[in-house]
CSV table of C-alpha atoms in Angstrom, one decimal:
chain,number,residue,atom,x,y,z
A,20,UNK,CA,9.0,95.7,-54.0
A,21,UNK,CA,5.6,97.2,-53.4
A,22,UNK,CA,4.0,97.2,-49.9
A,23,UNK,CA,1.1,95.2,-51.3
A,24,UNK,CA,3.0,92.6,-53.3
A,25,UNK,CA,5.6,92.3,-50.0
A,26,UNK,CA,2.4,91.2,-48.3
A,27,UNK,CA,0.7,88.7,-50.7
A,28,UNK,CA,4.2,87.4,-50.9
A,29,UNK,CA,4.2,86.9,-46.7
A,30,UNK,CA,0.8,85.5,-47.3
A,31,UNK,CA,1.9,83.1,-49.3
A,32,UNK,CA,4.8,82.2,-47.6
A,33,UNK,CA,2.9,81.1,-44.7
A,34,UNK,CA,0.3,79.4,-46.2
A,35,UNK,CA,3.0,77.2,-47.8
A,36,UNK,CA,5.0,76.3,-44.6
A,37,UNK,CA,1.6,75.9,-42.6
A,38,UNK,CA,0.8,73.0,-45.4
A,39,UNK,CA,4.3,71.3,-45.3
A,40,UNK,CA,4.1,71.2,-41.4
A,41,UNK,CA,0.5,69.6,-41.4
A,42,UNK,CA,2.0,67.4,-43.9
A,43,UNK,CA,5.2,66.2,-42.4
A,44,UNK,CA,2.7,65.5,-39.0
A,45,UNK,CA,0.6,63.1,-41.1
A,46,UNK,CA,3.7,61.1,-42.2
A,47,UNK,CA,4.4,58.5,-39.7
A,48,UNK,CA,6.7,56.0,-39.3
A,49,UNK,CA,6.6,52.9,-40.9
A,50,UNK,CA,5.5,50.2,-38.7
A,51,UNK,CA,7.6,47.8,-37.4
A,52,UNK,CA,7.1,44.2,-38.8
A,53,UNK,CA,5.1,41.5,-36.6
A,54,UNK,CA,6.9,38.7,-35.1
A,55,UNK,CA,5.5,35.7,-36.1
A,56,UNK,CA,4.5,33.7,-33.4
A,57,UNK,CA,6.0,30.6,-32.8
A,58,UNK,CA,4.6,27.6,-32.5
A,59,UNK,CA,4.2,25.8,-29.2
A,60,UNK,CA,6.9,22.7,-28.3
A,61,UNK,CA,5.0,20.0,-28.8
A,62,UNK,CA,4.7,17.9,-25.1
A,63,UNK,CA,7.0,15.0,-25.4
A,64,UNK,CA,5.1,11.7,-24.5
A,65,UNK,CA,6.0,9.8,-21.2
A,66,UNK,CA,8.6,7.4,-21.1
A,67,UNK,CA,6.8,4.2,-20.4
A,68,UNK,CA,7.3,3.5,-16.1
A,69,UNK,CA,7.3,7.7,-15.9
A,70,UNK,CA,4.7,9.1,-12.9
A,71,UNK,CA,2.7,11.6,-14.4
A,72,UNK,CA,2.5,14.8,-12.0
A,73,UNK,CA,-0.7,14.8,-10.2
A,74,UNK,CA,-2.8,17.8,-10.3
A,75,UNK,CA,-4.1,16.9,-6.7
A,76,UNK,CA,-2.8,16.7,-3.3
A,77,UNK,CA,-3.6,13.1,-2.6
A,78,UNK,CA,-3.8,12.5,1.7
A,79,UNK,CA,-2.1,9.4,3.8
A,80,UNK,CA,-4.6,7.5,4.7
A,81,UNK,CA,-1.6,5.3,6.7
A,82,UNK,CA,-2.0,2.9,4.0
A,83,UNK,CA,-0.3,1.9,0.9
A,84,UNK,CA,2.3,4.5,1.7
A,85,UNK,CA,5.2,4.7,3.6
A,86,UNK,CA,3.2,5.5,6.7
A,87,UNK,CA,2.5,2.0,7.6
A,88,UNK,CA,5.5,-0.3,6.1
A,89,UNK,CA,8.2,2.7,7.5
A,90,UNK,CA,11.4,4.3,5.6
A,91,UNK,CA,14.1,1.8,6.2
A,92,UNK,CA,16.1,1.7,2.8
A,93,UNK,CA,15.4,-1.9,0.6
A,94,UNK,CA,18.2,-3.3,-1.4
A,95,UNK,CA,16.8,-6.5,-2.5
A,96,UNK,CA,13.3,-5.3,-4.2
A,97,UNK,CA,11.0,-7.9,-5.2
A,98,UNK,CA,10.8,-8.9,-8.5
A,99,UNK,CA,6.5,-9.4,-8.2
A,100,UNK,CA,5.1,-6.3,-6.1
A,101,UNK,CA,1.6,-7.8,-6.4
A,102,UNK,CA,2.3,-10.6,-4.6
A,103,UNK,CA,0.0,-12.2,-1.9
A,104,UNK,CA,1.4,-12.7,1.2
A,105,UNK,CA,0.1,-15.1,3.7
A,106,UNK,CA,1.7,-15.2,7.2
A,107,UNK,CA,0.7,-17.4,9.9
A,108,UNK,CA,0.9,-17.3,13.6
A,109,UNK,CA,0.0,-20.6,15.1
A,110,UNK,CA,-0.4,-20.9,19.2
A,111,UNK,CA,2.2,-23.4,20.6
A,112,UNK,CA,0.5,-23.0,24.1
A,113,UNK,CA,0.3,-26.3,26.6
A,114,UNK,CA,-3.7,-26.3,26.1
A,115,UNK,CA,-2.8,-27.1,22.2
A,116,UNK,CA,-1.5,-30.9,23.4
A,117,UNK,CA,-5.1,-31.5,24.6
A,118,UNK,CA,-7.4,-33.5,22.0
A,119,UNK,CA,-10.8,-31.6,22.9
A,120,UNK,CA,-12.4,-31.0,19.1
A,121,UNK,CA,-9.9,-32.9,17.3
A,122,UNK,CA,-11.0,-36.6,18.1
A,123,UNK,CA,-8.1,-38.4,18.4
A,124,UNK,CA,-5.8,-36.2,17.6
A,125,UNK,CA,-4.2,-33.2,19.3
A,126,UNK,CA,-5.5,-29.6,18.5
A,127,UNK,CA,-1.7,-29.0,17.6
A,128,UNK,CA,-1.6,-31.3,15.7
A,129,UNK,CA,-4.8,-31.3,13.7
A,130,UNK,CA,-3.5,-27.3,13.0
A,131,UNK,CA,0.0,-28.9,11.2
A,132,UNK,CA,-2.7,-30.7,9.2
A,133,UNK,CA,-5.1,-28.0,8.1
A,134,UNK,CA,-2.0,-25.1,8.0
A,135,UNK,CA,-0.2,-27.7,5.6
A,136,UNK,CA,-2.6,-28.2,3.4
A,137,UNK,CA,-3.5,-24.5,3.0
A,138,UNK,CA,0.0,-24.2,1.9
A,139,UNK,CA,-0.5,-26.5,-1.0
A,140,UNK,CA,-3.6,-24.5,-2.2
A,141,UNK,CA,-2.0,-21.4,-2.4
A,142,UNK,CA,-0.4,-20.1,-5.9
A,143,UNK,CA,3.0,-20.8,-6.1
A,144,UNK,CA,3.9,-17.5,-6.6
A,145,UNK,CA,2.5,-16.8,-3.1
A,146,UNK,CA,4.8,-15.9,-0.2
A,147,UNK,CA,4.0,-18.0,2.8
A,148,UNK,CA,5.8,-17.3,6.4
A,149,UNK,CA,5.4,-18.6,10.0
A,150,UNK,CA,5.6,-17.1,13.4
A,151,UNK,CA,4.4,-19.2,16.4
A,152,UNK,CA,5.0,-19.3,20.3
A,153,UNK,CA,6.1,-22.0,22.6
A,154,UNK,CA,8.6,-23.2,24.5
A,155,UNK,CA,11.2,-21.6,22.4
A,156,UNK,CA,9.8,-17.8,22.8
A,157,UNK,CA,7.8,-16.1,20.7
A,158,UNK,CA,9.7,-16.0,16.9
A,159,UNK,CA,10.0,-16.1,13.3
A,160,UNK,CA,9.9,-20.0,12.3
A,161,UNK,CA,9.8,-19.6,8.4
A,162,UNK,CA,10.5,-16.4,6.5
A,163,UNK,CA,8.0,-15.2,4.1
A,164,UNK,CA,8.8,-17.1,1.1
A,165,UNK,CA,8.1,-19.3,-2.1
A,166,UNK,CA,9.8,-22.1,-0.2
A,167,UNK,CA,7.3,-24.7,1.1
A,168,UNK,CA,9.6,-27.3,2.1
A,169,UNK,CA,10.8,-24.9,4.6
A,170,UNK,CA,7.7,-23.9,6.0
A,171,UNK,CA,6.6,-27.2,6.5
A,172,UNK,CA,9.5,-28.3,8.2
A,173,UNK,CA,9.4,-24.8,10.7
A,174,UNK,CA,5.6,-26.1,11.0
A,175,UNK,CA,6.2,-29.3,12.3
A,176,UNK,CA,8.6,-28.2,14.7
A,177,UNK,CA,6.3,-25.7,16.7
A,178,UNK,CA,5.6,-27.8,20.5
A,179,UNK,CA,2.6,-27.0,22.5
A,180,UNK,CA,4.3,-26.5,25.5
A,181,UNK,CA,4.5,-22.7,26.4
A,182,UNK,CA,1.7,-19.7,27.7
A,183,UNK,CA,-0.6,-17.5,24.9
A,184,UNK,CA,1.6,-14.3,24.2
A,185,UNK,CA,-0.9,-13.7,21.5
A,186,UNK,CA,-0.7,-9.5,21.5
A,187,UNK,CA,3.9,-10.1,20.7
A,188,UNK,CA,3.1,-12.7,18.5
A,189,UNK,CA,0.4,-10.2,16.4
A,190,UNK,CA,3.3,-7.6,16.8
A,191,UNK,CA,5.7,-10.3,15.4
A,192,UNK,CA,3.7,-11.5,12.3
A,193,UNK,CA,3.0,-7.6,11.8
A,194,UNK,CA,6.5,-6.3,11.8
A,195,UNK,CA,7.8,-9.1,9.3
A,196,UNK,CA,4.7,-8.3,6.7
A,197,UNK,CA,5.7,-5.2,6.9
A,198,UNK,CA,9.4,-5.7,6.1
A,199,UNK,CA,8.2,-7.5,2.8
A,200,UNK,CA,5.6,-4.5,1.9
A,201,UNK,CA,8.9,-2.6,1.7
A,202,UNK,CA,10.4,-5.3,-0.9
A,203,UNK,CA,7.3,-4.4,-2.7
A,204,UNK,CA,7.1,-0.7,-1.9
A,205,UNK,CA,3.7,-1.6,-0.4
A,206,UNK,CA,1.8,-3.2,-3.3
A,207,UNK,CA,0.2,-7.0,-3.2
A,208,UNK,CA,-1.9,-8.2,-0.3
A,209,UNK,CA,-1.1,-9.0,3.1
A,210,UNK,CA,-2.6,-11.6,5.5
A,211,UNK,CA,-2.2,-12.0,9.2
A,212,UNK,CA,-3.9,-15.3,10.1
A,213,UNK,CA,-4.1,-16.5,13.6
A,214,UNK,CA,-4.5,-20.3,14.9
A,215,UNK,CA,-5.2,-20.2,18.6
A,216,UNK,CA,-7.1,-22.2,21.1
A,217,UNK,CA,-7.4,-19.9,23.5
A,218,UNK,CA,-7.0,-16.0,25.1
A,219,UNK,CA,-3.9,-13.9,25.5
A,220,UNK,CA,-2.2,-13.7,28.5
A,221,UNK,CA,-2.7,-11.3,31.0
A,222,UNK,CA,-1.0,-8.2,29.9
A,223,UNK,CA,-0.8,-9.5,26.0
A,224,UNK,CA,-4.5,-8.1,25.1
A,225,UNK,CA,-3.6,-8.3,21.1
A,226,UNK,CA,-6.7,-5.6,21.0
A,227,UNK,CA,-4.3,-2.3,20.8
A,228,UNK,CA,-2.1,-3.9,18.2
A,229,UNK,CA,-5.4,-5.0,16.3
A,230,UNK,CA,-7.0,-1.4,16.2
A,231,UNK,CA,-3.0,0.0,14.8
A,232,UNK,CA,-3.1,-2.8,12.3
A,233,UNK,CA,-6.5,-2.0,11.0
A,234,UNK,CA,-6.5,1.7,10.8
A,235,UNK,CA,-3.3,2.4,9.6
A,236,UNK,CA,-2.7,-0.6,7.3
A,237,UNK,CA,-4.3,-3.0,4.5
A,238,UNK,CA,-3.4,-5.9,6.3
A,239,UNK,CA,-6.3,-8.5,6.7
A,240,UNK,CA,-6.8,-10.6,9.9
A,241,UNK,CA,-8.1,-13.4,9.8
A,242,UNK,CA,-8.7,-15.4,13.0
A,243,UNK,CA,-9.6,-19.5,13.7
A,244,UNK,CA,-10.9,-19.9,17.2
A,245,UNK,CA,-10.1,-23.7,17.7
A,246,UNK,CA,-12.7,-25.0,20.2
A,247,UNK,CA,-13.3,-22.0,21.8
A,248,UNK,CA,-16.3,-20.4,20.0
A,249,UNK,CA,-17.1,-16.6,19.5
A,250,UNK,CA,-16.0,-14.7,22.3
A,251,UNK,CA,-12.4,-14.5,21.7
A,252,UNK,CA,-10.5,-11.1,21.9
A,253,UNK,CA,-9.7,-11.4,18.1
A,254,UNK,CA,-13.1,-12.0,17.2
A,255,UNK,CA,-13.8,-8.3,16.2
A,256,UNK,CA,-16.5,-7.9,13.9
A,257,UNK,CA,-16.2,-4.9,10.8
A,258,UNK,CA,-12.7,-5.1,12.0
A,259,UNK,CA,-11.3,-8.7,11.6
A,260,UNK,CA,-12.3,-12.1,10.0
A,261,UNK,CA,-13.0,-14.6,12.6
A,262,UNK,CA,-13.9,-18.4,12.1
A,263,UNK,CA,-15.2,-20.4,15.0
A,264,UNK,CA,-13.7,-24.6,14.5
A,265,UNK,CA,-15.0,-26.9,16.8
A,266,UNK,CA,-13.1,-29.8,14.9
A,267,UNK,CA,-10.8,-30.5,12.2
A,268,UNK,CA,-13.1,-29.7,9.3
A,269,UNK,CA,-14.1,-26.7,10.3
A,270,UNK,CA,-10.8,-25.7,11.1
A,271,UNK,CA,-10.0,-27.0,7.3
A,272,UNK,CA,-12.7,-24.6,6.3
A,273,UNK,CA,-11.7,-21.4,8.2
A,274,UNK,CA,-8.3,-21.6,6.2
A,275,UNK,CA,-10.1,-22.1,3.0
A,276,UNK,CA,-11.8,-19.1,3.8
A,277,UNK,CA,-9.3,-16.8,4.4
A,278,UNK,CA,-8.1,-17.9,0.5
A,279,UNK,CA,-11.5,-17.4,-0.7
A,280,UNK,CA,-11.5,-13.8,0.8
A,281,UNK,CA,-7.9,-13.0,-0.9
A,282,UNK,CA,-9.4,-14.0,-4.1
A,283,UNK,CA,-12.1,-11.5,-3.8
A,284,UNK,CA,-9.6,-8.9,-3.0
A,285,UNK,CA,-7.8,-5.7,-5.1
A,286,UNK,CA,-4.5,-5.9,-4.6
A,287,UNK,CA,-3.6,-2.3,-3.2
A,288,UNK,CA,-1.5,0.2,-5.4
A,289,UNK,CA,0.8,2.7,-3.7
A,290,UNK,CA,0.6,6.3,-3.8
């Protein structure tokens, strides 16, 4: 072969691998298929009774939480966790046998009076309880309860014979309400309503357990000064209810009261 052919030959040569090589770098290849996506899972609805996680931190506020009724495990859980609860404490001190403000009566007895018929105005699906002091210490007459013919019988059994532990009996009626805020895992209402005729002991200032009650619980106290007008140690105003009787209708009245405020109330809901 001639010089000049052997070199258009070479010429060519190149120019045709040059072309495939340019060509095999434009061939890429193929693209792998896109996954679908797949749909979400739809969210399955709540079972009815479920708690919803809460996006918030909610604080105790030492109320309607386990901060104020305590942790003690509850077997017997009540079937109503709204329910009102209305516990009395009624002074069985020797000045309650006088009959100053209750005309011919004695003050401890015009209190049976107007306590028992406050526990016939109250729903009957209303727990009602009594704590009192007298000769017999200061104790747990009637357990909170739907039972009236119970309560009235602990009622009429209270004496006025003994001194005015009022700051243990507070203590007292506090401790059992809450032992029933744990049957209803702190729901419903709670009342503390005192009958006295006079002040606490010296050494039972109720004061300290007043000021615990009221900031770290809902439980409302209600007071009924019998003859002894404002200045009583339970008479704390913004932080109790306090009704001054200076004779057996008035005394009628400050119990009517405290049910008038419970009517008026929202029942608390736990956290």
């Amino acid at each position: 072969m001639k010089p000049l052919a052997k070199f258009v030959f070479f010429v060519c040569f190149l120019a045709i691998v040059f072309n495939l090589m340019r060509h095999r770098s434009t061939i890429s290849s193929p693209a792998m298929p896109t996954m679908p996506t797949m749909p979400a899972m739809p969210t399955m609805p709540a079972m009815p009774g479920t708690p919803r996680p809460s996006t918030q931190t909610h604080e105790a506020h030492g109320f309607n939480n386990r901060v104020w009724y305590g942790n003690e495990p509850v077997k017997d859980i009540d079937p109503l966790l709204t329910r009102r609860n209305f516990l009395i404490v009624l002074d069985g001190s020797g000045s309650m046998a006088d009959s100053q403000c209750s005309g011919n009566l004695s003050k401890i007895v015009a209190a049976k009076q107007a306590i028992g018929a406050f526990a016939t105005k109250i729903n009957p699906e209303d727990n009602l309880g009594l704590c009192a002091f007298d000769s017999r210490g200061v104790t747990e007459r009637a357990p909170l309860s739907l039972n009236r013919s119970a309560f009235d019988k602990a009622l009429q059994a209270v004496r006025s014979d003994s001194n005015t532990p009022l700051g243990t009996a507070v203590k007292l009626g506090y401790s059992l309400l809450q032992k029933q805020a744990r049957r209803q895992l702190g729901y419903g209402e709670y009342y503390l309503v005192v009958v006295t005729d006079g002040e606490a002991d010296k050494g039972n200032d109720p004061r300290d357990i007043v000021n615990k009650i009221v900031s770290q619980s809902p439980v409302v106290i209600s007071t009924i000064g019998f003859c002894i007008g404002q200045g009583h140690s339970l008479n704390r105003p913004g932080l109790t209810m306090y009704h001054d009787a200076t004779n057996l209708e008035e005394l009628n009245q400050g119990l009517e009261s405290v049910l008038a405020e419970s009517e008026f109330s929202d029942a608390p809901t736990a956290k």
